[in-house]
mmCIF file of C-alpha atoms in Angstrom:
data_model
loop_
_atom_site.group_PDB
_atom_site.id
_atom_site.type_symbol
_atom_site.label_atom_id
_atom_site.label_comp_id
_atom_site.label_asym_id
_atom_site.label_seq_id
_atom_site.Cartn_x
_atom_site.Cartn_y
_atom_site.Cartn_z
ATOM 1 C CA UNK G 490 -89.971 -44.758 -281.523
ATOM 2 C CA UNK G 491 -92.239 -45.224 -278.629
ATOM 3 C CA UNK G 492 -95.669 -45.263 -279.242
ATOM 4 C CA UNK G 493 -98.484 -44.149 -276.365
ATOM 5 C CA UNK G 494 -101.814 -45.261 -276.346
ATOM 6 C CA UNK G 495 -104.327 -44.096 -274.144
ATOM 7 C CA UNK G 496 -108.013 -43.892 -273.967
ATOM 8 C CA UNK G 497 -111.486 -43.508 -272.170
ATOM 9 C CA UNK G 498 -113.554 -45.906 -270.947
ATOM 10 C CA UNK G 499 -117.508 -45.433 -270.201
ATOM 11 C CA UNK G 500 -120.729 -45.847 -272.033
ATOM 12 C CA UNK G 501 -122.326 -43.438 -274.269
ATOM 13 C CA UNK G 502 -119.001 -41.567 -275.341
ATOM 14 C CA UNK G 503 -118.761 -41.440 -278.958
ATOM 15 C CA UNK G 504 -119.718 -37.664 -279.318
ATOM 16 C CA UNK G 505 -116.504 -37.067 -276.695
ATOM 17 C CA UNK G 506 -113.906 -34.303 -277.386
ATOM 18 C CA UNK G 507 -111.796 -35.943 -275.179
ATOM 19 C CA UNK G 508 -109.501 -37.658 -279.028
ATOM 20 C CA UNK G 509 -109.684 -34.418 -280.391
ATOM 21 C CA UNK G 510 -107.931 -32.681 -276.816
ATOM 22 C CA UNK G 511 -104.968 -35.156 -276.193
ATOM 23 C CA UNK G 512 -104.626 -35.807 -279.633
ATOM 24 C CA UNK G 513 -104.051 -32.176 -280.636
ATOM 25 C CA UNK G 514 -101.619 -32.519 -277.172
ATOM 26 C CA UNK G 515 -99.344 -35.423 -278.435
ATOM 27 C CA UNK G 516 -98.953 -33.970 -281.823
ATOM 28 C CA UNK G 517 -98.117 -30.568 -280.163
ATOM 29 C CA UNK G 518 -95.490 -32.470 -278.771
ATOM 30 C CA UNK G 519 -94.428 -34.875 -281.495
ATOM 31 C CA UNK G 520 -95.235 -38.013 -279.255
ATOM 32 C CA UNK G 521 -95.880 -40.652 -281.640
ATOM 33 C CA UNK G 522 -99.779 -42.160 -279.859
ATOM 34 C CA UNK G 523 -103.135 -41.930 -280.251
ATOM 35 C CA UNK G 524 -106.145 -41.216 -277.344
ATOM 36 C CA UNK G 525 -108.973 -44.315 -278.434
ATOM 37 C CA UNK G 526 -112.430 -44.560 -277.071
ATOM 38 C CA UNK G 527 -113.267 -47.816 -275.529
ATOM 39 C CA UNK G 528 -117.196 -47.788 -275.372
ATOM 40 C CA UNK G 529 -117.903 -50.328 -272.496
ATOM 41 C CA UNK G 530 -121.656 -50.086 -271.333
ATOM 42 C CA UNK G 531 -122.578 -51.040 -267.238
ATOM 43 C CA UNK G 532 -121.171 -53.601 -265.406
ATOM 44 C CA UNK G 533 -121.592 -56.280 -264.010
ATOM 45 C CA UNK G 534 -122.182 -57.469 -267.333
ATOM 46 C CA UNK G 535 -119.059 -55.789 -268.729
ATOM 47 C CA UNK G 536 -116.710 -56.201 -266.794
ATOM 48 C CA UNK G 537 -114.819 -58.399 -268.538
ATOM 49 C CA UNK G 538 -114.182 -55.707 -270.953
ATOM 50 C CA UNK G 539 -112.582 -53.783 -267.764
ATOM 51 C CA UNK G 540 -110.419 -56.179 -266.934
ATOM 52 C CA UNK G 541 -108.775 -56.546 -270.058
ATOM 53 C CA UNK G 542 -108.486 -52.832 -270.495
ATOM 54 C CA UNK G 543 -106.794 -52.794 -267.440
ATOM 55 C CA UNK G 544 -104.481 -56.112 -267.837
ATOM 56 C CA UNK G 545 -103.432 -54.064 -271.105
ATOM 57 C CA UNK G 546 -101.821 -51.377 -268.883
ATOM 58 C CA UNK G 547 -99.444 -55.070 -267.575
ATOM 59 C CA UNK G 548 -98.527 -55.844 -271.689
ATOM 60 C CA UNK G 549 -97.891 -52.213 -272.401
ATOM 61 C CA UNK G 550 -100.252 -51.560 -275.157
ATOM 62 C CA UNK G 551 -102.030 -48.992 -272.663
ATOM 63 C CA UNK G 552 -100.287 -46.322 -271.056
ATOM 64 C CA UNK G 553 -102.815 -44.339 -269.637
ATOM 65 C CA UNK G 554 -106.714 -44.343 -269.239
ATOM 66 C CA UNK G 555 -109.932 -41.947 -268.511
ATOM 67 C CA UNK G 556 -112.817 -42.887 -266.992
ATOM 68 C CA UNK G 557 -116.298 -41.683 -267.229
ATOM 69 C CA UNK G 558 -119.858 -42.320 -266.524
ATOM 70 C CA UNK G 559 -121.369 -44.980 -265.726
ATOM 71 C CA UNK G 560 -118.050 -46.679 -264.679
ATOM 72 C CA UNK G 561 -116.143 -43.513 -262.144
ATOM 73 C CA UNK G 562 -117.113 -45.470 -258.839
ATOM 74 C CA UNK G 563 -117.197 -49.279 -259.885
ATOM 75 C CA UNK G 564 -114.009 -48.922 -261.116
ATOM 76 C CA UNK G 565 -112.285 -48.585 -257.826
ATOM 77 C CA UNK G 566 -112.822 -51.792 -256.787
ATOM 78 C CA UNK G 567 -110.262 -52.807 -259.964
ATOM 79 C CA UNK G 568 -107.679 -50.923 -259.060
ATOM 80 C CA UNK G 569 -104.483 -51.688 -256.754
ATOM 81 C CA UNK G 570 -104.338 -47.933 -255.308
ATOM 82 C CA UNK G 571 -106.625 -44.535 -255.257
ATOM 83 C CA UNK G 572 -105.109 -40.901 -254.495
ATOM 84 C CA UNK G 573 -106.259 -39.560 -251.182
ATOM 85 C CA UNK G 574 -108.375 -37.105 -253.681
ATOM 86 C CA UNK G 575 -109.886 -40.236 -255.245
ATOM 87 C CA UNK G 576 -110.955 -42.104 -252.313
ATOM 88 C CA UNK G 577 -112.379 -39.016 -250.611
ATOM 89 C CA UNK G 578 -114.043 -38.129 -253.618
ATOM 90 C CA UNK G 579 -115.086 -41.433 -254.315
ATOM 91 C CA UNK G 580 -114.334 -41.821 -258.055
ATOM 92 C CA UNK G 581 -111.932 -42.662 -260.703
ATOM 93 C CA UNK G 582 -111.504 -40.215 -263.719
ATOM 94 C CA UNK G 583 -107.663 -41.236 -264.590
ATOM 95 C CA UNK G 584 -105.728 -44.304 -264.446
ATOM 96 C CA UNK G 585 -101.710 -44.827 -264.672
ATOM 97 C CA UNK G 586 -99.458 -47.494 -263.512
ATOM 98 C CA UNK G 587 -96.616 -47.452 -261.389
ATOM 99 C CA UNK G 588 -94.048 -50.201 -261.078
ATOM 100 C CA UNK G 589 -96.936 -53.111 -261.781
ATOM 101 C CA UNK G 590 -100.130 -50.895 -259.776
ATOM 102 C CA UNK G 591 -102.578 -49.553 -260.952
ATOM 103 C CA UNK G 592 -103.405 -45.757 -259.663
ATOM 104 C CA UNK G 593 -106.790 -44.374 -259.453
ATOM 105 C CA UNK G 594 -106.850 -40.883 -259.206
ATOM 106 C CA UNK G 595 -109.639 -37.893 -259.802
ATOM 107 C CA UNK G 596 -108.492 -34.828 -261.994
ATOM 108 C CA UNK G 597 -112.081 -33.582 -261.909
ATOM 109 C CA UNK G 598 -111.310 -31.588 -258.230
ATOM 110 C CA UNK G 599 -108.695 -29.520 -259.366
ATOM 111 C CA UNK G 600 -109.815 -29.224 -262.770
ATOM 112 C CA UNK G 601 -112.998 -27.431 -261.796
ATOM 113 C CA UNK G 602 -110.796 -25.211 -259.194
ATOM 114 C CA UNK G 603 -108.096 -23.717 -261.486
ATOM 115 C CA UNK G 604 -110.340 -21.749 -263.635
ATOM 116 C CA UNK G 605 -112.054 -20.799 -260.526
ATOM 117 C CA UNK G 606 -109.116 -19.091 -258.944
ATOM 118 C CA UNK G 607 -109.152 -16.234 -260.815
ATOM 119 C CA UNK G 608 -112.188 -14.942 -260.423
ATOM 120 C CA UNK G 609 -112.119 -15.667 -255.987
ATOM 121 C CA UNK G 610 -109.668 -13.422 -254.849
ATOM 122 C CA UNK G 611 -110.779 -10.627 -252.673
ATOM 123 C CA UNK G 612 -113.636 -13.265 -251.530
ATOM 124 C CA UNK G 613 -114.197 -13.188 -247.519
ATOM 125 C CA UNK G 614 -112.981 -16.537 -245.947
ATOM 126 C CA UNK G 615 -117.012 -17.143 -245.285
ATOM 127 C CA UNK G 616 -117.660 -17.934 -249.191
ATOM 128 C CA UNK G 617 -120.887 -19.270 -249.579
ATOM 129 C CA UNK G 618 -121.755 -21.785 -253.076
ATOM 130 C CA UNK G 619 -124.554 -23.372 -254.710
ATOM 131 C CA UNK G 620 -124.119 -26.695 -256.011
ATOM 132 C CA UNK G 621 -126.839 -27.890 -258.286
ATOM 133 C CA UNK G 622 -126.658 -31.642 -259.025
ATOM 134 C CA UNK G 623 -125.729 -34.322 -257.195
ATOM 135 C CA UNK G 624 -124.796 -36.887 -258.983
ATOM 136 C CA UNK G 625 -120.817 -37.481 -259.984
ATOM 137 C CA UNK G 626 -119.918 -34.049 -261.338
ATOM 138 C CA UNK G 627 -121.398 -32.936 -258.053
ATOM 139 C CA UNK G 628 -119.344 -35.157 -255.656
ATOM 140 C CA UNK G 629 -115.963 -34.082 -257.385
ATOM 141 C CA UNK G 630 -117.157 -29.878 -257.565
ATOM 142 C CA UNK G 631 -118.490 -30.141 -253.800
ATOM 143 C CA UNK G 632 -115.307 -31.889 -252.714
ATOM 144 C CA UNK G 633 -112.922 -29.139 -253.895
ATOM 145 C CA UNK G 634 -115.138 -26.268 -252.694
ATOM 146 C CA UNK G 635 -115.184 -28.547 -249.135
ATOM 147 C CA UNK G 636 -111.263 -28.635 -248.814
ATOM 148 C CA UNK G 637 -111.132 -24.770 -249.337
ATOM 149 C CA UNK G 638 -113.488 -23.712 -246.590
ATOM 150 C CA UNK G 639 -116.977 -23.071 -248.415
ATOM 151 C CA UNK G 640 -120.052 -23.498 -247.644
ATOM 152 C CA UNK G 641 -122.693 -25.467 -249.551
ATOM 153 C CA UNK G 642 -125.846 -25.570 -250.375
ATOM 154 C CA UNK G 643 -126.962 -28.665 -252.778
ATOM 155 C CA UNK G 644 -129.601 -28.028 -254.628
ATOM 156 C CA UNK G 645 -131.137 -31.227 -256.363
ATOM 157 C CA UNK G 646 -133.770 -32.774 -258.167
ATOM 158 C CA UNK G 647 -133.605 -36.153 -255.839
ATOM 159 C CA UNK G 648 -133.061 -35.673 -252.173
ATOM 160 C CA UNK G 649 -131.392 -38.933 -251.052
ATOM 161 C CA UNK G 650 -128.422 -38.239 -254.052
ATOM 162 C CA UNK G 651 -127.988 -35.135 -252.084
ATOM 163 C CA UNK G 652 -128.026 -36.799 -248.791
ATOM 164 C CA UNK G 653 -125.504 -39.369 -249.852
ATOM 165 C CA UNK G 654 -123.487 -36.630 -251.115
ATOM 166 C CA UNK G 655 -123.279 -34.900 -247.829
ATOM 167 C CA UNK G 656 -122.665 -37.828 -245.523
ATOM 168 C CA UNK G 657 -119.527 -38.556 -247.832
ATOM 169 C CA UNK G 658 -118.727 -34.941 -247.296
ATOM 170 C CA UNK G 659 -119.447 -35.537 -243.680
ATOM 171 C CA UNK G 660 -116.563 -37.536 -243.238
ATOM 172 C CA UNK G 661 -114.059 -35.090 -244.103
ATOM 173 C CA UNK G 662 -113.591 -32.598 -240.806
ATOM 174 C CA UNK G 663 -114.978 -29.283 -242.263
ATOM 175 C CA UNK G 664 -118.126 -30.620 -241.866
ATOM 176 C CA UNK G 665 -120.163 -29.648 -238.726
ATOM 177 C CA UNK G 666 -123.168 -30.332 -239.234
ATOM 178 C CA UNK G 667 -126.164 -31.499 -241.746
ATOM 179 C CA UNK G 668 -129.489 -29.891 -242.821
ATOM 180 C CA UNK G 669 -131.404 -31.576 -244.998
ATOM 181 C CA UNK G 670 -135.123 -30.425 -244.460
ATOM 182 C CA UNK G 671 -135.773 -27.949 -247.510
ATOM 183 C CA UNK G 672 -138.263 -25.745 -245.763
ATOM 184 C CA UNK G 673 -135.979 -25.107 -242.691
ATOM 185 C CA UNK G 674 -133.992 -21.794 -242.257
ATOM 186 C CA UNK G 675 -130.235 -23.391 -241.397
ATOM 187 C CA UNK G 676 -128.047 -22.324 -238.938
ATOM 188 C CA UNK G 677 -124.836 -20.219 -239.920
ATOM 189 C CA UNK G 678 -122.809 -22.779 -238.686
ATOM 190 C CA UNK G 679 -123.641 -25.442 -241.078
ATOM 191 C CA UNK G 680 -121.383 -26.208 -243.236
ATOM 192 C CA UNK G 681 -123.883 -28.230 -245.812
ATOM 193 C CA UNK G 682 -127.099 -27.099 -246.533
ATOM 194 C CA UNK G 683 -129.557 -29.406 -249.085
ATOM 195 C CA UNK G 684 -132.488 -27.715 -250.740
ATOM 196 C CA UNK G 685 -134.811 -29.290 -253.070
ATOM 197 C CA UNK G 686 -133.564 -27.597 -256.685
ATOM 198 C CA UNK G 687 -137.555 -26.060 -256.995
ATOM 199 C CA UNK G 688 -137.225 -24.566 -254.026
ATOM 200 C CA UNK G 689 -133.799 -23.078 -255.296
ATOM 201 C CA UNK G 690 -135.083 -19.206 -254.414
ATOM 202 C CA UNK G 691 -135.280 -20.272 -250.629
ATOM 203 C CA UNK G 692 -130.933 -19.942 -250.724
ATOM 204 C CA UNK G 693 -131.115 -16.177 -251.513
ATOM 205 C CA UNK G 694 -133.559 -15.742 -248.293
ATOM 206 C CA UNK G 695 -130.780 -17.891 -246.171
ATOM 207 C CA UNK G 696 -128.000 -16.702 -247.245
ATOM 208 C CA UNK G 697 -125.428 -14.417 -249.861
ATOM 209 C CA UNK G 698 -124.594 -16.253 -252.876
ATOM 210 C CA UNK G 699 -120.966 -16.398 -253.757
ATOM 211 C CA UNK G 700 -120.802 -18.514 -256.694
ATOM 212 C CA UNK G 701 -123.349 -20.837 -258.719
ATOM 213 C CA UNK G 702 -122.128 -24.281 -260.450
ATOM 214 C CA UNK G 703 -124.421 -26.060 -262.905
ATOM 215 C CA UNK G 704 -122.999 -29.800 -262.835
ATOM 216 C CA UNK G 705 -126.221 -31.206 -264.106
ATOM 217 C CA UNK G 706 -126.597 -31.500 -267.457
ATOM 218 C CA UNK G 707 -129.635 -29.488 -268.010
ATOM 219 C CA UNK G 708 -128.680 -26.972 -271.361
ATOM 220 C CA UNK G 709 -126.597 -29.662 -273.155
ATOM 221 C CA UNK G 710 -126.809 -29.974 -276.842
ATOM 222 C CA UNK G 711 -129.262 -30.656 -278.207
ATOM 223 C CA UNK G 712 -131.452 -28.955 -275.261
ATOM 224 C CA UNK G 713 -129.184 -25.289 -275.715
ATOM 225 C CA UNK G 714 -132.490 -23.446 -274.932
ATOM 226 C CA UNK G 715 -132.856 -25.387 -271.129
ATOM 227 C CA UNK G 716 -132.176 -23.426 -268.162
ATOM 228 C CA UNK G 717 -131.385 -24.950 -264.876
ATOM 229 C CA UNK G 718 -131.767 -21.855 -262.849
ATOM 230 C CA UNK G 719 -135.883 -21.548 -262.476
ATOM 231 C CA UNK G 720 -137.434 -18.238 -264.658
ATOM 232 C CA UNK G 721 -138.849 -16.985 -262.154
ATOM 233 C CA UNK G 722 -136.319 -16.930 -259.797
ATOM 234 C CA UNK G 723 -133.554 -13.830 -260.120
ATOM 235 C CA UNK G 724 -129.598 -14.968 -260.146
ATOM 236 C CA UNK G 725 -127.965 -14.013 -257.001
ATOM 237 C CA UNK G 726 -126.409 -10.589 -257.424
ATOM 238 C CA UNK G 727 -122.559 -10.286 -257.147
ATOM 239 C CA UNK G 728 -122.288 -14.560 -257.979
ATOM 240 C CA UNK G 729 -119.898 -16.172 -259.770
ATOM 241 C CA UNK G 730 -121.731 -18.199 -262.486
ATOM 242 C CA UNK G 731 -119.903 -21.901 -263.358
ATOM 243 C CA UNK G 732 -121.849 -24.236 -265.937
ATOM 244 C CA UNK G 733 -120.087 -27.690 -266.085
ATOM 245 C CA UNK G 734 -122.128 -27.719 -269.717
ATOM 246 C CA UNK G 735 -119.266 -27.514 -272.334
ATOM 247 C CA UNK G 736 -121.550 -28.468 -275.181
ATOM 248 C CA UNK G 737 -122.700 -25.555 -276.355
ATOM 249 C CA UNK G 738 -119.756 -23.270 -275.492
ATOM 250 C CA UNK G 739 -122.278 -20.841 -274.431
ATOM 251 C CA UNK G 740 -125.026 -22.237 -272.631
ATOM 252 C CA UNK G 741 -128.575 -20.597 -271.787
ATOM 253 C CA UNK G 742 -127.817 -20.177 -268.102
ATOM 254 C CA UNK G 743 -124.546 -18.601 -269.577
ATOM 255 C CA UNK G 744 -125.694 -16.092 -270.923
ATOM 256 C CA UNK G 745 -128.431 -15.544 -268.933
ATOM 257 C CA UNK G 746 -125.984 -14.812 -266.288
ATOM 258 C CA UNK G 747 -123.875 -12.496 -268.797
ATOM 259 C CA UNK G 748 -127.469 -10.601 -269.114
ATOM 260 C CA UNK G 749 -126.661 -10.177 -265.319
ATOM 261 C CA UNK G 750 -123.592 -8.690 -265.792
ATOM 262 C CA UNK G 751 -122.119 -11.535 -263.162
ATOM 263 C CA UNK G 752 -118.670 -13.445 -264.246
ATOM 264 C CA UNK G 753 -119.146 -16.393 -266.041
ATOM 265 C CA UNK G 754 -116.863 -19.550 -266.209
ATOM 266 C CA UNK G 755 -117.967 -22.017 -268.940
ATOM 267 C CA UNK G 756 -117.801 -26.188 -268.617
ATOM 268 C CA UNK G 757 -115.093 -26.054 -271.298
ATOM 269 C CA UNK G 758 -112.250 -24.615 -269.033
ATOM 270 C CA UNK G 759 -112.506 -27.448 -266.620
ATOM 271 C CA UNK G 760 -112.845 -30.093 -269.573
ATOM 272 C CA UNK G 761 -109.664 -28.709 -270.467
ATOM 273 C CA UNK G 762 -107.871 -28.406 -267.409
ATOM 274 C CA UNK G 763 -108.697 -31.851 -265.686
ATOM 275 C CA UNK G 764 -107.585 -33.373 -269.683
ATOM 276 C CA UNK G 765 -104.273 -31.676 -269.102
ATOM 277 C CA UNK G 766 -103.856 -32.992 -265.526
ATOM 278 C CA UNK G 767 -104.458 -36.163 -266.818
ATOM 279 C CA UNK G 768 -102.225 -35.655 -269.731
ATOM 280 C CA UNK G 769 -99.325 -34.457 -267.421
ATOM 281 C CA UNK G 770 -99.703 -37.500 -265.191
ATOM 282 C CA UNK G 771 -99.026 -39.847 -267.746
ATOM 283 C CA UNK G 772 -96.440 -38.513 -270.508
ATOM 284 C CA UNK G 773 -94.460 -35.929 -267.449
ATOM 285 C CA UNK G 774 -94.553 -33.145 -269.996
ATOM 286 C CA UNK G 775 -96.522 -29.651 -269.489
ATOM 287 C CA UNK G 776 -99.594 -30.089 -271.252
ATOM 288 C CA UNK G 777 -100.473 -27.560 -274.214
ATOM 289 C CA UNK G 778 -103.228 -26.353 -272.743
ATOM 290 C CA UNK G 779 -104.004 -23.459 -275.816
ATOM 291 C CA UNK G 780 -103.452 -26.110 -278.379
ATOM 292 C CA UNK G 781 -106.014 -28.596 -276.553
ATOM 293 C CA UNK G 782 -108.617 -25.572 -276.137
ATOM 294 C CA UNK G 783 -108.624 -24.281 -279.397
ATOM 295 C CA UNK G 784 -109.187 -28.064 -280.849
ATOM 296 C CA UNK G 785 -112.042 -27.908 -278.503
ATOM 297 C CA UNK G 786 -113.302 -24.730 -279.363
ATOM 298 C CA UNK G 787 -113.535 -25.151 -283.099
ATOM 299 C CA UNK G 788 -115.127 -28.208 -283.042
ATOM 300 C CA UNK G 789 -117.703 -26.623 -281.002
ATOM 301 C CA UNK G 790 -118.518 -23.962 -282.930
ATOM 302 C CA UNK G 791 -118.499 -26.131 -286.288
#
């Protein structure tokens, strides 16, 4: 019987739920295998470890890898091919093999969109989203929403990082112009706006907001009481609130949104979907999403 080995490259990753989720999926299908953690600190000092793990594909020792911080971008140069999604986002979270070639993909973008789809039915074509943060997760979220025609406002603490994200997206045809001055009212034709996170209250002065996405780790265990949305600013009326933080299962941001009567999506939804897409990529089988979700949720609520 073939034994499959999948795993996650990143640092630090000892608290990752990925082994629990994927091992539950393997067991549900009766597949002999395991999902392992490969803790690899930042490159270039650990480049030889990355090369050794990728060489394990060719030796048949590893059958699939996920990639997380701090390697999602630096791993690009070690791969033979990138999917169009990975190219456009500029980051990889899933690696698989076709023949002798190692392919980098990004399941974060479709993994983010799938849970959102049922909440956006009926919205007009003129949809506006606020993305809090400008890091790696924000890149996938911004790309995914941009491809669906959303107007975006990036609210970030580091203006330069937000500008880099906007510049990356500006390579794509949906982007018309970038407004980077936080105190200036942007024209309605702008596809992307940038605002300092401390000035997030200005956003509602500029435009309606249909969706707010927290892509930062604010509110993550052990800082469960922290909220990325300012205390002195009301949440936008009627907006969908999407928090990518999945531990705890219900963040302070989500609790505040529920108290305001808003529709909410927790980070566990995206976590399961991006993992399911990777599992399907590696195995060719339908991922048992319900089984994967139960395994993760039971761990989170213990």
